[in-house]
mmCIF file of C-alpha atoms in Angstrom:
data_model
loop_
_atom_site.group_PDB
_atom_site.id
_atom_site.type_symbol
_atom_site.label_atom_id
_atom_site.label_comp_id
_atom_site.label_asym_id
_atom_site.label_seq_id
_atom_site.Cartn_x
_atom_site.Cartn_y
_atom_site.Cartn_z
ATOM 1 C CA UNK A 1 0.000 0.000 0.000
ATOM 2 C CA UNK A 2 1.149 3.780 -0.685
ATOM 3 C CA UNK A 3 1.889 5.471 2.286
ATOM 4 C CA UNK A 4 2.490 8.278 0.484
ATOM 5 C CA UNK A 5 0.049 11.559 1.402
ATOM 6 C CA UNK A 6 -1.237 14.446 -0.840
ATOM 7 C CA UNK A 7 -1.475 17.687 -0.248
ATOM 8 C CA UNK A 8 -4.456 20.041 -0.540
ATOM 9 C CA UNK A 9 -2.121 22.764 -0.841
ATOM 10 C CA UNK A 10 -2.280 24.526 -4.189
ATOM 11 C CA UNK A 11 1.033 25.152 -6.340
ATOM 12 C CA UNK A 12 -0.357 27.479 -8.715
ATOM 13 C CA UNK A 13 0.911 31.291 -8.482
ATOM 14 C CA UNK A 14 -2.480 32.581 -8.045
ATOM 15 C CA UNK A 15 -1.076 36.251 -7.882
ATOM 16 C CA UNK A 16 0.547 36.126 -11.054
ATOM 17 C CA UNK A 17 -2.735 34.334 -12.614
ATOM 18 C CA UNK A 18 -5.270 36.960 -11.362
ATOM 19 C CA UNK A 19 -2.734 39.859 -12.384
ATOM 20 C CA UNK A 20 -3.332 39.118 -15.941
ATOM 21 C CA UNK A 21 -5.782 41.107 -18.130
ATOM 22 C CA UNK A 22 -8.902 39.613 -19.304
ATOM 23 C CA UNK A 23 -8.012 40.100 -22.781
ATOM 24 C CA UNK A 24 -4.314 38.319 -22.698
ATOM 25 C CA UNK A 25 -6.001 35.115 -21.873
ATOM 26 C CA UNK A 26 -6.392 33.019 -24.905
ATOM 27 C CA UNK A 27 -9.806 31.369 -25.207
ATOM 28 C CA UNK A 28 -9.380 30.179 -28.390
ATOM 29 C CA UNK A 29 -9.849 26.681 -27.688
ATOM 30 C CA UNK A 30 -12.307 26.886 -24.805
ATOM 31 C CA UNK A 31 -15.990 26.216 -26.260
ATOM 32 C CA UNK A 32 -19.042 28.483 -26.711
ATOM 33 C CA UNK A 33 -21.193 27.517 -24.057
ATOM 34 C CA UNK A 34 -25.008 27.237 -25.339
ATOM 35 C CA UNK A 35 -28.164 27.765 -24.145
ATOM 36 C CA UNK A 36 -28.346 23.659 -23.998
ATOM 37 C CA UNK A 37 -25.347 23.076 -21.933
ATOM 38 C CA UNK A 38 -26.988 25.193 -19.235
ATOM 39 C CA UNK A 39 -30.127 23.445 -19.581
ATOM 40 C CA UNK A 40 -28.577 19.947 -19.156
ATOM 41 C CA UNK A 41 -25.976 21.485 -16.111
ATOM 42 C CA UNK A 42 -26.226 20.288 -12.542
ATOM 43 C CA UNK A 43 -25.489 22.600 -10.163
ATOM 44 C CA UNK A 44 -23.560 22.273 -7.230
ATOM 45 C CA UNK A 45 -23.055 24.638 -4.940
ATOM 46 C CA UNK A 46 -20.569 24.388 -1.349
ATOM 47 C CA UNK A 47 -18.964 27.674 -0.840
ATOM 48 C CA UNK A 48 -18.750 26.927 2.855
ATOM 49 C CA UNK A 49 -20.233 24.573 5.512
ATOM 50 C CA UNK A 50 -24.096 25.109 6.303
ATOM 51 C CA UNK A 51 -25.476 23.569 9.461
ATOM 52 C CA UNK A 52 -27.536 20.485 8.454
ATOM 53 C CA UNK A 53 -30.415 19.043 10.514
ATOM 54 C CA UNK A 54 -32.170 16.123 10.227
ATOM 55 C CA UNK A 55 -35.990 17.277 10.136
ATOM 56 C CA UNK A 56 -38.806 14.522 9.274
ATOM 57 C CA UNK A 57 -40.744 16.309 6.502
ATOM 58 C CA UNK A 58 -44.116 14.558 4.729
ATOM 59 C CA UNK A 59 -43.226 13.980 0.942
ATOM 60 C CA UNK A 60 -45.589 12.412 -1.147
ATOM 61 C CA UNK A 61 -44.207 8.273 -1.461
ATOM 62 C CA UNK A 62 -44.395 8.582 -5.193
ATOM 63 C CA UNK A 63 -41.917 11.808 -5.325
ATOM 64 C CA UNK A 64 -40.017 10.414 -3.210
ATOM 65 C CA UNK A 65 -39.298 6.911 -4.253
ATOM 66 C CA UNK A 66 -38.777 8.795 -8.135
ATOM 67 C CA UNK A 67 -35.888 10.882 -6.159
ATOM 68 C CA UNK A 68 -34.454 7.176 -4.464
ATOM 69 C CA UNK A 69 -34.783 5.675 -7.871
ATOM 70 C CA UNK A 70 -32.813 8.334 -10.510
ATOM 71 C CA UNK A 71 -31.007 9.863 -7.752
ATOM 72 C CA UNK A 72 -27.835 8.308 -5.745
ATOM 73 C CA UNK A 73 -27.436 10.868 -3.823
ATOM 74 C CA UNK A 74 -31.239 11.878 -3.981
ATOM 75 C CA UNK A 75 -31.029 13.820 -0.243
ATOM 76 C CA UNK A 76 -28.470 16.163 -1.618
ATOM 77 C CA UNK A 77 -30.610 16.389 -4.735
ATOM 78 C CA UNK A 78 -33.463 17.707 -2.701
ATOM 79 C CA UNK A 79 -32.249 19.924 -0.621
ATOM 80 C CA UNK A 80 -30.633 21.387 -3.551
ATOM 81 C CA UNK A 81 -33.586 21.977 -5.709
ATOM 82 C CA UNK A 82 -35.056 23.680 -2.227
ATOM 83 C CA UNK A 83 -32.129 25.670 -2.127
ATOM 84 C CA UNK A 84 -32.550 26.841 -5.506
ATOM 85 C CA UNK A 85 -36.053 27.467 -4.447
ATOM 86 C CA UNK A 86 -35.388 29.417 -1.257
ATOM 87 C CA UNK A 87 -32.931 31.605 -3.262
ATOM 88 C CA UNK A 88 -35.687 31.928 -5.772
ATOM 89 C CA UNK A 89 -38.066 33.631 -3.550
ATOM 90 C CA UNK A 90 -35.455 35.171 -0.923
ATOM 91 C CA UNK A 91 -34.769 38.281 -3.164
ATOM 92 C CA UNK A 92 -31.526 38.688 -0.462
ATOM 93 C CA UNK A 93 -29.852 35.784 -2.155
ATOM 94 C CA UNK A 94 -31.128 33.027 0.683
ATOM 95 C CA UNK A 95 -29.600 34.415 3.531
ATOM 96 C CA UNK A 96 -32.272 34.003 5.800
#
């Protein structure tokens, strides 16, 4: 077995990467991106640690068996799509 260890430390020069204009980076082989990609993109969204509980919520069986069936990590999936939701209707960007 490796007992080697990684590190989470980056090696990138950061300063020297944000100190360059927008228009010296070459994009020429990065992709349009399309109306459809953004349709079809999941989106997953950490920027820091949020308190989780455990609350015991009704959900109709058939909504969510469908989430237990197409979704592996269908609990994430949820509270995502509430997320999105929240933010939706909290005009202060879900900071509640």
């Amino acid at each position: 077995m490796n007992e080697q260890t990684t590190s989470n430390k980056s090696e990138t020069d950061w300063e020297r990467i944000d100190a360059i204009p927008d228009e010296d980076i070459d994009l020429s082989e990065c992709p349009e991106v399309t109306q459809d990609m953004f349709a079809s993109a999941v989106v997953r969204r950490r920027l820091e640690p949020f308190e989780t509980q455990a609350p015991s919520i009704q959900i109709d069986s058939d909504v969510f068996e469908w989430f237990k069936k197409t979704e592996k990590a269908y609990q994430s999936k949820i509270n995502s799509l509430l997320r999105t939701y929240m933010e939706s209707q909290d005009k202060s960007g879900g900071v509640v």
